[in-house]
PDB file of C-alpha atoms in Angstrom:
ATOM      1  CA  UNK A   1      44.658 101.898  43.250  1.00  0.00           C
ATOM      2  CA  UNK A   2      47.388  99.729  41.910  1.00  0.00           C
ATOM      3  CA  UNK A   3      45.198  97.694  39.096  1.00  0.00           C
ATOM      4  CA  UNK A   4      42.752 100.662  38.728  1.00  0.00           C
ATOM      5  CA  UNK A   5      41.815 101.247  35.285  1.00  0.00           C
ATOM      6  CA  UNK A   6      40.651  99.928  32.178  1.00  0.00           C
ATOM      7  CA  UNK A   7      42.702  97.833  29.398  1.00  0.00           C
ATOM      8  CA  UNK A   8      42.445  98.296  25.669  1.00  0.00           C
ATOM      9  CA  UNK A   9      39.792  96.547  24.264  1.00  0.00           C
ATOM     10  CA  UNK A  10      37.927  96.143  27.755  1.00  0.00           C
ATOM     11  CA  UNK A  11      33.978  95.274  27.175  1.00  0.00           C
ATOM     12  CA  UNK A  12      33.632  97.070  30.515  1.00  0.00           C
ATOM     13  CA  UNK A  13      34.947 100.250  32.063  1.00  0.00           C
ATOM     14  CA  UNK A  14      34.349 101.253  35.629  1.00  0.00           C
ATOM     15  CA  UNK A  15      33.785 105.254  36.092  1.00  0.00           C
ATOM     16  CA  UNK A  16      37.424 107.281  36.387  1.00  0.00           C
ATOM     17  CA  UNK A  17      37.894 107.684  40.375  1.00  0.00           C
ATOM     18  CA  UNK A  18      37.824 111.241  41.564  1.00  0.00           C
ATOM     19  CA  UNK A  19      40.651 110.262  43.879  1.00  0.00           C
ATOM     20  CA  UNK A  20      42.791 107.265  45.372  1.00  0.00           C
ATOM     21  CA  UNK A  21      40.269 104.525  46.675  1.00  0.00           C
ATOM     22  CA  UNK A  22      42.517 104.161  49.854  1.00  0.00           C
ATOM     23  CA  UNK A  23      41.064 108.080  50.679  1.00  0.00           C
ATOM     24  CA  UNK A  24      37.944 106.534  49.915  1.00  0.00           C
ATOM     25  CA  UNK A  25      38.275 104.029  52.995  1.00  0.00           C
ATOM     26  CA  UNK A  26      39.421 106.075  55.561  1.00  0.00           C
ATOM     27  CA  UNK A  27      36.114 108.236  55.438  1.00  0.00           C
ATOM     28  CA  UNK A  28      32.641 107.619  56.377  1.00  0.00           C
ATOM     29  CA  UNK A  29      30.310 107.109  53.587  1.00  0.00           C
ATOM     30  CA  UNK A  30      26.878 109.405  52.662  1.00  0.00           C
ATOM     31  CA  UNK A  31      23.581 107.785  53.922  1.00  0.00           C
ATOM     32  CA  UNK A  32      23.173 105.528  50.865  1.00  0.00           C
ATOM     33  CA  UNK A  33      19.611 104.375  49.385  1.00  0.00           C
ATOM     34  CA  UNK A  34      19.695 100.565  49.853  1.00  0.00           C
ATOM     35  CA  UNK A  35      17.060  97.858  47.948  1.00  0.00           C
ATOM     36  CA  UNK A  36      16.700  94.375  48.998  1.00  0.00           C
ATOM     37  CA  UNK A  37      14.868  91.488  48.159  1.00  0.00           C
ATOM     38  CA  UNK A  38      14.367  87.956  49.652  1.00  0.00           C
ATOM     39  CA  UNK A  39      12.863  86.405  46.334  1.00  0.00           C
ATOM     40  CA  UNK A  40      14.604  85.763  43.511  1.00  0.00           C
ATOM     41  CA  UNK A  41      14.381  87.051  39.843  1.00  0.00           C
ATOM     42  CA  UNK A  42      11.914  83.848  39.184  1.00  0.00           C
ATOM     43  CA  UNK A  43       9.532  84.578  42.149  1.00  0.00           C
ATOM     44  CA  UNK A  44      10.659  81.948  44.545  1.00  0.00           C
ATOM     45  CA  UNK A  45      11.415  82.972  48.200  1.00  0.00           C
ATOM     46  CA  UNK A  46      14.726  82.037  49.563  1.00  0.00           C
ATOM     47  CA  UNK A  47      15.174  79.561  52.567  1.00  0.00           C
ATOM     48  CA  UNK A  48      13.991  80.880  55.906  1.00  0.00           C
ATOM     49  CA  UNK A  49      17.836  81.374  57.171  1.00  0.00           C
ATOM     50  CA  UNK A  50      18.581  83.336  54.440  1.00  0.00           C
ATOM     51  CA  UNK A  51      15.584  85.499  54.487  1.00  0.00           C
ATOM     52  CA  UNK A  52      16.340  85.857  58.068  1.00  0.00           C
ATOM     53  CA  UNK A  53      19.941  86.603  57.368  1.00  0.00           C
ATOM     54  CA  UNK A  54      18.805  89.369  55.086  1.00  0.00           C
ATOM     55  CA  UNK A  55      16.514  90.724  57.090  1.00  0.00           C
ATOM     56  CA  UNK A  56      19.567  90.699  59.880  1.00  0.00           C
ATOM     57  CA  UNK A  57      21.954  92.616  57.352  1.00  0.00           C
ATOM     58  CA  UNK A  58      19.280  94.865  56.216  1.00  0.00           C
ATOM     59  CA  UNK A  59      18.295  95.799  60.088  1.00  0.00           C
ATOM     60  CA  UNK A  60      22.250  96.456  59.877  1.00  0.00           C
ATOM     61  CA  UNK A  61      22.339  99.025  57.523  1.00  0.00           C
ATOM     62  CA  UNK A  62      19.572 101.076  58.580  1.00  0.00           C
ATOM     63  CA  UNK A  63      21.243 101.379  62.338  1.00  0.00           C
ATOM     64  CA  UNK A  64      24.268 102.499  60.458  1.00  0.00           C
ATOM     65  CA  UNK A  65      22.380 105.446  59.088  1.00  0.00           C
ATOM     66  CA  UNK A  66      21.524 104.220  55.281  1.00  0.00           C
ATOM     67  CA  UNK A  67      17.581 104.427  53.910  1.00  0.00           C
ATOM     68  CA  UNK A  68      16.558 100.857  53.005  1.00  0.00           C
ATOM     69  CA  UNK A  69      14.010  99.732  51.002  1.00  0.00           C
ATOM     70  CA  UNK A  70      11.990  96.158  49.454  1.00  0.00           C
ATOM     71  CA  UNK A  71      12.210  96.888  45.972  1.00  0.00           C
ATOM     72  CA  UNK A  72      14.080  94.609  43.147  1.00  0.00           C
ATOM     73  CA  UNK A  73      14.568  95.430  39.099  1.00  0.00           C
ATOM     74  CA  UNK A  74      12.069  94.252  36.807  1.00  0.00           C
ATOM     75  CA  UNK A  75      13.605  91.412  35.293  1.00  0.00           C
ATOM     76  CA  UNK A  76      12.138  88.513  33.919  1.00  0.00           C
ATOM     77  CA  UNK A  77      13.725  85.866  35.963  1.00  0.00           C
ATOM     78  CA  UNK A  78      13.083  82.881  33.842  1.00  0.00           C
ATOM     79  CA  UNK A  79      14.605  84.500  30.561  1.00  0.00           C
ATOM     80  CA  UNK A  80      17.803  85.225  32.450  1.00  0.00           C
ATOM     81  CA  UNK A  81      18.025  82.046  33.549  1.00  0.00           C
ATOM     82  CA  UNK A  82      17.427  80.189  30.309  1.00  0.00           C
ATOM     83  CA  UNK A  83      19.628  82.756  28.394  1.00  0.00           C
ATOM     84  CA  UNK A  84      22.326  82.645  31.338  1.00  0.00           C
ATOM     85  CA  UNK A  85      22.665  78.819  30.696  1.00  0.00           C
ATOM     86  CA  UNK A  86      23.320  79.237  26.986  1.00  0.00           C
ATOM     87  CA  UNK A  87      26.107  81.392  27.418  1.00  0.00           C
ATOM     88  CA  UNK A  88      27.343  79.069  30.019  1.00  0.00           C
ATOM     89  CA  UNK A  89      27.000  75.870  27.872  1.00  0.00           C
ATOM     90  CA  UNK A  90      28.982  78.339  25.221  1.00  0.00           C
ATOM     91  CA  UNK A  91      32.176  78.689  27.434  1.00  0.00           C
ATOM     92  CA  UNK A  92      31.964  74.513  28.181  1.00  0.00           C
ATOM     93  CA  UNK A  93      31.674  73.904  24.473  1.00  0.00           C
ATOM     94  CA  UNK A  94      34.718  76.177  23.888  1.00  0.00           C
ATOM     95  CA  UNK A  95      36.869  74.276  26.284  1.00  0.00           C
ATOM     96  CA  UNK A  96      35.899  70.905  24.270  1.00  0.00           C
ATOM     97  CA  UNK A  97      37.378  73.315  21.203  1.00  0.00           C
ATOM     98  CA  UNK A  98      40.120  74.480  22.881  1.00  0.00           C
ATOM     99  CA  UNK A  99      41.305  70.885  24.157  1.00  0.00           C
ATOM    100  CA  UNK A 100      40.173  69.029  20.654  1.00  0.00           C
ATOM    101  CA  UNK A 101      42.279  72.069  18.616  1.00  0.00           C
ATOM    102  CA  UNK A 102      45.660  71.278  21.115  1.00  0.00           C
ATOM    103  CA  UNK A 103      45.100  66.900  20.692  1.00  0.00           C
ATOM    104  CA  UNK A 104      44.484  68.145  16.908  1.00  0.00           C
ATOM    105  CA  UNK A 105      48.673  68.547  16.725  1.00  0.00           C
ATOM    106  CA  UNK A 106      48.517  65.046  16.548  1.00  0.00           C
ATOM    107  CA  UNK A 107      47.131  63.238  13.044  1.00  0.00           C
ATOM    108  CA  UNK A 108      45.146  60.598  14.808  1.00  0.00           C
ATOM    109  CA  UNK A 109      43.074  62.651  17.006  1.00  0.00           C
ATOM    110  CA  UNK A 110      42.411  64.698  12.990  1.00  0.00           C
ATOM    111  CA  UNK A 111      41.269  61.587  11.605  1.00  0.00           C
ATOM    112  CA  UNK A 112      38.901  60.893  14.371  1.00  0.00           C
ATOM    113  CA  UNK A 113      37.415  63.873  14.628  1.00  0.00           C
ATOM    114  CA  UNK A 114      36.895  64.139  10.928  1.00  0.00           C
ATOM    115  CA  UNK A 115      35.529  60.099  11.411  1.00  0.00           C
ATOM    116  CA  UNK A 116      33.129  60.359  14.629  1.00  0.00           C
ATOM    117  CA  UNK A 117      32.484  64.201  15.279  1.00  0.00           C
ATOM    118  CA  UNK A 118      34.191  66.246  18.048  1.00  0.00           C
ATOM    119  CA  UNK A 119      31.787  64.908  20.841  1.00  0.00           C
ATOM    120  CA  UNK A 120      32.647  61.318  20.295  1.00  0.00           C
ATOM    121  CA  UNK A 121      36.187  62.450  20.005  1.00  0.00           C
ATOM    122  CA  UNK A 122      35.890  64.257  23.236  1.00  0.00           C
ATOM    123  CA  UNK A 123      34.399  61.284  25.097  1.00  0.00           C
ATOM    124  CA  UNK A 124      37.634  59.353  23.747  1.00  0.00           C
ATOM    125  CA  UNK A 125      40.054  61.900  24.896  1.00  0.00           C
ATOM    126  CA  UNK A 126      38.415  61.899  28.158  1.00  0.00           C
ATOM    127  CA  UNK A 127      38.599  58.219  28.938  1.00  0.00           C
ATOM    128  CA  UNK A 128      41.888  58.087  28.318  1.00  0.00           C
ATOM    129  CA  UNK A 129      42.764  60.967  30.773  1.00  0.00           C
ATOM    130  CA  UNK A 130      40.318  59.448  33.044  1.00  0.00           C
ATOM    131  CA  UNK A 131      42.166  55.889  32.797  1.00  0.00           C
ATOM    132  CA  UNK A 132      45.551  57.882  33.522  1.00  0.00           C
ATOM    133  CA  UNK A 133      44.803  59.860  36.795  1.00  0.00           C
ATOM    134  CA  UNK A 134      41.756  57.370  37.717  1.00  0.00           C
ATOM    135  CA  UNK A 135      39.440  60.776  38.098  1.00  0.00           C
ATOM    136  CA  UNK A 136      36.954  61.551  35.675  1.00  0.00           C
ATOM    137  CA  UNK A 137      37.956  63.926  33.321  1.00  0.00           C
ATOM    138  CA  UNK A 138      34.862  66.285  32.968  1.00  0.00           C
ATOM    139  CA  UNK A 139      31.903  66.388  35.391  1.00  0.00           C
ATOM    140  CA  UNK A 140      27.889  65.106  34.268  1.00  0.00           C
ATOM    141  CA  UNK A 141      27.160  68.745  34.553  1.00  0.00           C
ATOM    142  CA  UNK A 142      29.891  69.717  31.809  1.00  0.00           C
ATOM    143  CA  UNK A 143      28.925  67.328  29.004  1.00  0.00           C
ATOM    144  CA  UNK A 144      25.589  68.387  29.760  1.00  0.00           C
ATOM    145  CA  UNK A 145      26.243  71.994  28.686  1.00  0.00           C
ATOM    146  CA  UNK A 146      28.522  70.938  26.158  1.00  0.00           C
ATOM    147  CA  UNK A 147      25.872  69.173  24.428  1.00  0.00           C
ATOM    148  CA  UNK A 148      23.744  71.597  24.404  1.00  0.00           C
ATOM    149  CA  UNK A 149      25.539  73.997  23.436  1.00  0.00           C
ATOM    150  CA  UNK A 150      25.734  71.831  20.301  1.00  0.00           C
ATOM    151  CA  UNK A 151      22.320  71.758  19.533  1.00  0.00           C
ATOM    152  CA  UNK A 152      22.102  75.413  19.176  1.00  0.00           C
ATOM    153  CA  UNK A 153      22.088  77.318  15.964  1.00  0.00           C
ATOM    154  CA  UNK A 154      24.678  80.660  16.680  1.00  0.00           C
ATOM    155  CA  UNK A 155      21.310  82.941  16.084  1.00  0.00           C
ATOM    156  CA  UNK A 156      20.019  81.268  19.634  1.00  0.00           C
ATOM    157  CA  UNK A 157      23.341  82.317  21.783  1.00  0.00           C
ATOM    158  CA  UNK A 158      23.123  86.000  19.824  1.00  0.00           C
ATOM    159  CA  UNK A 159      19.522  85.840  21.152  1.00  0.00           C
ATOM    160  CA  UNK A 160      20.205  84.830  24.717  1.00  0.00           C
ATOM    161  CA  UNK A 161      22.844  87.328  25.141  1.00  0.00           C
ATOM    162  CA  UNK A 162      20.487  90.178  23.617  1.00  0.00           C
ATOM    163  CA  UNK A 163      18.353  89.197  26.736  1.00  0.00           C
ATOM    164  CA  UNK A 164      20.947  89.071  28.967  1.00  0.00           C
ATOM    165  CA  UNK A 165      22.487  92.630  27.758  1.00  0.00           C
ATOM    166  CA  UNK A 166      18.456  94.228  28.111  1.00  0.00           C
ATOM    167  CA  UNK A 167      18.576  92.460  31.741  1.00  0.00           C
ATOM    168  CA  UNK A 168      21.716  94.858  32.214  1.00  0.00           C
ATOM    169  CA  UNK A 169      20.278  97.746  30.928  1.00  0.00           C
ATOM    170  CA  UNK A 170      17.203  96.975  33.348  1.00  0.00           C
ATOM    171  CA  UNK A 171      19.545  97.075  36.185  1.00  0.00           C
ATOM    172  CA  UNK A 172      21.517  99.873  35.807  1.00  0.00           C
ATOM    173  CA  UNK A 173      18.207 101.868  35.041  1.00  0.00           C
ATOM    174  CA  UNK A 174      17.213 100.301  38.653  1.00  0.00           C
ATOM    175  CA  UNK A 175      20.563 101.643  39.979  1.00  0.00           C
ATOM    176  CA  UNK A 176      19.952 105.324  39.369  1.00  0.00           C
ATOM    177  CA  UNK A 177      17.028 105.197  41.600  1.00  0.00           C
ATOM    178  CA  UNK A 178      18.723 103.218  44.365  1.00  0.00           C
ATOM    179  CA  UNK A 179      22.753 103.084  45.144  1.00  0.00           C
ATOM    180  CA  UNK A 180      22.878  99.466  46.308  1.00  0.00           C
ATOM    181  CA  UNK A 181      20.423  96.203  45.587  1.00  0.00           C
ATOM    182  CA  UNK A 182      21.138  93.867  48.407  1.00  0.00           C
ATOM    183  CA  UNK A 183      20.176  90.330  47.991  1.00  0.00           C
ATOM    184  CA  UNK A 184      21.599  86.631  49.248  1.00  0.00           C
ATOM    185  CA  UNK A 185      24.292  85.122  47.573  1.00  0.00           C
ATOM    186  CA  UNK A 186      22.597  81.581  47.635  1.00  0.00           C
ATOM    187  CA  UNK A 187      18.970  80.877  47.828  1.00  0.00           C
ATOM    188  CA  UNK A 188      20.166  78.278  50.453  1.00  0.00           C
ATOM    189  CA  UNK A 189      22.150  77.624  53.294  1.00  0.00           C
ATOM    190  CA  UNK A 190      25.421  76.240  51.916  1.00  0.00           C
ATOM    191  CA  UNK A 191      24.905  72.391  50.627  1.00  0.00           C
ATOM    192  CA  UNK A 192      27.106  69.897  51.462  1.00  0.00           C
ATOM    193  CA  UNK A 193      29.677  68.458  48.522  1.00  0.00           C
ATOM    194  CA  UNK A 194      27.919  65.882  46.649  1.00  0.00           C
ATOM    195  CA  UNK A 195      24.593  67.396  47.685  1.00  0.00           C
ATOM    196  CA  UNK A 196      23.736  68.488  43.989  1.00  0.00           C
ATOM    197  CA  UNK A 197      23.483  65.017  42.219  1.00  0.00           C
ATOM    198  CA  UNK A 198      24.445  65.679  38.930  1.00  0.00           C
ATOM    199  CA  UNK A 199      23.153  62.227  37.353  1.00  0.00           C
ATOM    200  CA  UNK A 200      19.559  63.239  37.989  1.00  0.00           C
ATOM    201  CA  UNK A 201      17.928  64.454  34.876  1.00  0.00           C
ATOM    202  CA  UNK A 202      18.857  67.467  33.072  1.00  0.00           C
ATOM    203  CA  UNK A 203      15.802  69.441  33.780  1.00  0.00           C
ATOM    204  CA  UNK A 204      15.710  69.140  37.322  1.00  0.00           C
ATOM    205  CA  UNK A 205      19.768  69.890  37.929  1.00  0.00           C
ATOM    206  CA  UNK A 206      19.069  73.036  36.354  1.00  0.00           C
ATOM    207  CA  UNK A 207      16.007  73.578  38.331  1.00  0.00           C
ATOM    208  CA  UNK A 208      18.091  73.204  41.897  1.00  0.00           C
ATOM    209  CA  UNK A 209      21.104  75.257  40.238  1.00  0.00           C
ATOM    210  CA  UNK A 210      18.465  78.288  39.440  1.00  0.00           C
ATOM    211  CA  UNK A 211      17.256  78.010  43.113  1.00  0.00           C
ATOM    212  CA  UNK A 212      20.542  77.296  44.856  1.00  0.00           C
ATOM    213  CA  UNK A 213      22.864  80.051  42.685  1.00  0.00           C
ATOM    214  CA  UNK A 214      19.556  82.690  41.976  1.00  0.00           C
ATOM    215  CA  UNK A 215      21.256  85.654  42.406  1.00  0.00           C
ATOM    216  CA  UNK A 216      25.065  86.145  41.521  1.00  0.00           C
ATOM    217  CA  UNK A 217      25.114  85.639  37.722  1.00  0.00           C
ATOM    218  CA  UNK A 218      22.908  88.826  37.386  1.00  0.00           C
ATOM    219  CA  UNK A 219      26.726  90.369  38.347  1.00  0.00           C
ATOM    220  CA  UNK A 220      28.458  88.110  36.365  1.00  0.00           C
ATOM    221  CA  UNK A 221      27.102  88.968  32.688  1.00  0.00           C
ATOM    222  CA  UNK A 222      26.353  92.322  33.534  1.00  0.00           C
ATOM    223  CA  UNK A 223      29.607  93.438  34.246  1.00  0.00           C
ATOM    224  CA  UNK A 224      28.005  95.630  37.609  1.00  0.00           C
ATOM    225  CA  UNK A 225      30.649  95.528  40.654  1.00  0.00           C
ATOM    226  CA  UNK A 226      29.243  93.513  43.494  1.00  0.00           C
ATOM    227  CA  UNK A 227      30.757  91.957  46.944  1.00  0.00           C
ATOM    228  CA  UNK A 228      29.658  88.859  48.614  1.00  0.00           C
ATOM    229  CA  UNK A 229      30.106  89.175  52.534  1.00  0.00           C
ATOM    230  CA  UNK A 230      29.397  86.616  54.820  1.00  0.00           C
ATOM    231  CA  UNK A 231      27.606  88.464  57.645  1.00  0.00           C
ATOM    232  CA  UNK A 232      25.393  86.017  59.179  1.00  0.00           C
ATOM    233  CA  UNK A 233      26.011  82.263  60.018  1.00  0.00           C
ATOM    234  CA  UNK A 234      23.553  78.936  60.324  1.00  0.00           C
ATOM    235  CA  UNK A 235      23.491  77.360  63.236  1.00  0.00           C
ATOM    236  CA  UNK A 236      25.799  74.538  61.720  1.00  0.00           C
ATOM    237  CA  UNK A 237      28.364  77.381  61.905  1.00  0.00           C
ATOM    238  CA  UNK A 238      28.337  77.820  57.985  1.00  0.00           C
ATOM    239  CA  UNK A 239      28.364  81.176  56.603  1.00  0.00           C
ATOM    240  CA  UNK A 240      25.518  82.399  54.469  1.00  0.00           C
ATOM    241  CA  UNK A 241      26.289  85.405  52.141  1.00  0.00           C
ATOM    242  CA  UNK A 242      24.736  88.816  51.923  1.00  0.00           C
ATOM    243  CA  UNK A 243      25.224  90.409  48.122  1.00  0.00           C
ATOM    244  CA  UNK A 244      26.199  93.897  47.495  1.00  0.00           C
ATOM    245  CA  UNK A 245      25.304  94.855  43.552  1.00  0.00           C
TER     246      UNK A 245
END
């Protein structure tokens, strides 16, 4: 109630509440028509203690009174993925930017970049951070993106967010049929640190990021509000997600 509302210039702007969203939680909600799905948007079928934590939530929700259903938008899970990564390797390629344009205050960092390009320039910068706090300065993952963000012409990241803005539209078309789409937050228990090698070639990192991290982004660029809520737990005691969109 205190943050409600949307600022000027907002790209997007949640429906005006009929009343405070405190009332909201102090009454019982309507039966609600609830989707889920235990694939994700590129076919595959999430790890068995996921599905079964699904399955657990969705069980859940139908005792509680709701009307649940299988059922999933129509998206074309490959394109999203592909067009999601662009727009990711975007943002990365803007922090190089941002932290070239600041080091650009000084002449010699001008005369490099003008000299080797802004990668090379980066990798300099970078080394010397990395020589000062003895960490590196960027992950494998990061450069990754960076680069190829570089490689694109602007015409590919205007296409690749035209798909992601028709994946949107697909969704909230999906919405008006159902209330809530309920699907894992990972495709995977939760992996230990250091589990995703990032020095193993490009294609396959992205490969185990689409499987491992299938389902959030669809909230991310779409703008849609969505929870995460860890209701169910592996038998390593780890929580594994179920996602609200």
């Amino acid at each position: 109630d205190t943050v409600c509302g949307a600022a000027p210039g907002d790209h997007y702007v949640a429906p005006v509440a009929s009343g405070p969203y405190l009332a909201d939680s102090a009454r019982d909600p309507e039966p609600l028509t609830i989707a889920f799905s235990v694939h994700d948007f590129r076919g595959n079928r999430v790890h068995p203690q996921v599905e079964a934590a699904i399955l657990e939530t969705a069980g859940l929700l139908e005792s509680l009174g709701h009307r649940v259903v299988q059922d999933a938008p129509s998206i074309d899970g490959e394109a999203m993925s592909y067009a999601f990564l662009d727009v990711w390797a975007g943002l990365a390629a803007n922090i190089f930017k941002v932290v070239l344009d600041i080091a650009s205050q000084r002449s010699g960092v001008r005369s490099m970049r003008s000299t080797i390009g802004d990668y090379r320039t980066m990798k300099a910068i970078a080394k010397i951070d990395s020589r000062e706090s003895g960490l590196p300065a960027l992950e494998p993952f990061t450069w990754s993106l960076a680069r190829r963000s570089m490689r694109q012409r602007p015409a590919d990241l205007l296409a690749s967010q035209t798909t992601l803005q028709e994946i949107s539209h697909a969704t909230g078309s999906f919405l008006e049929s159902v209330d809530v789409f309920l699907t894992p937050v990972l495709g995977s228990p939760p992996m230990w640190i250091g589990a995703i090698d990032q020095t193993r070639p490009g294609d396959e990192l992205v490969d185990t990021l689409f499987r491992y991290v299938a389902f959030t982004p669809l909230a991310t660029f779409s703008g849609l509000p969505a929870m995460s809520v860890p209701l169910a737990w592996t038998p390593s005691g780890l929580p594994i997600g179920s996602h609200f969109l």
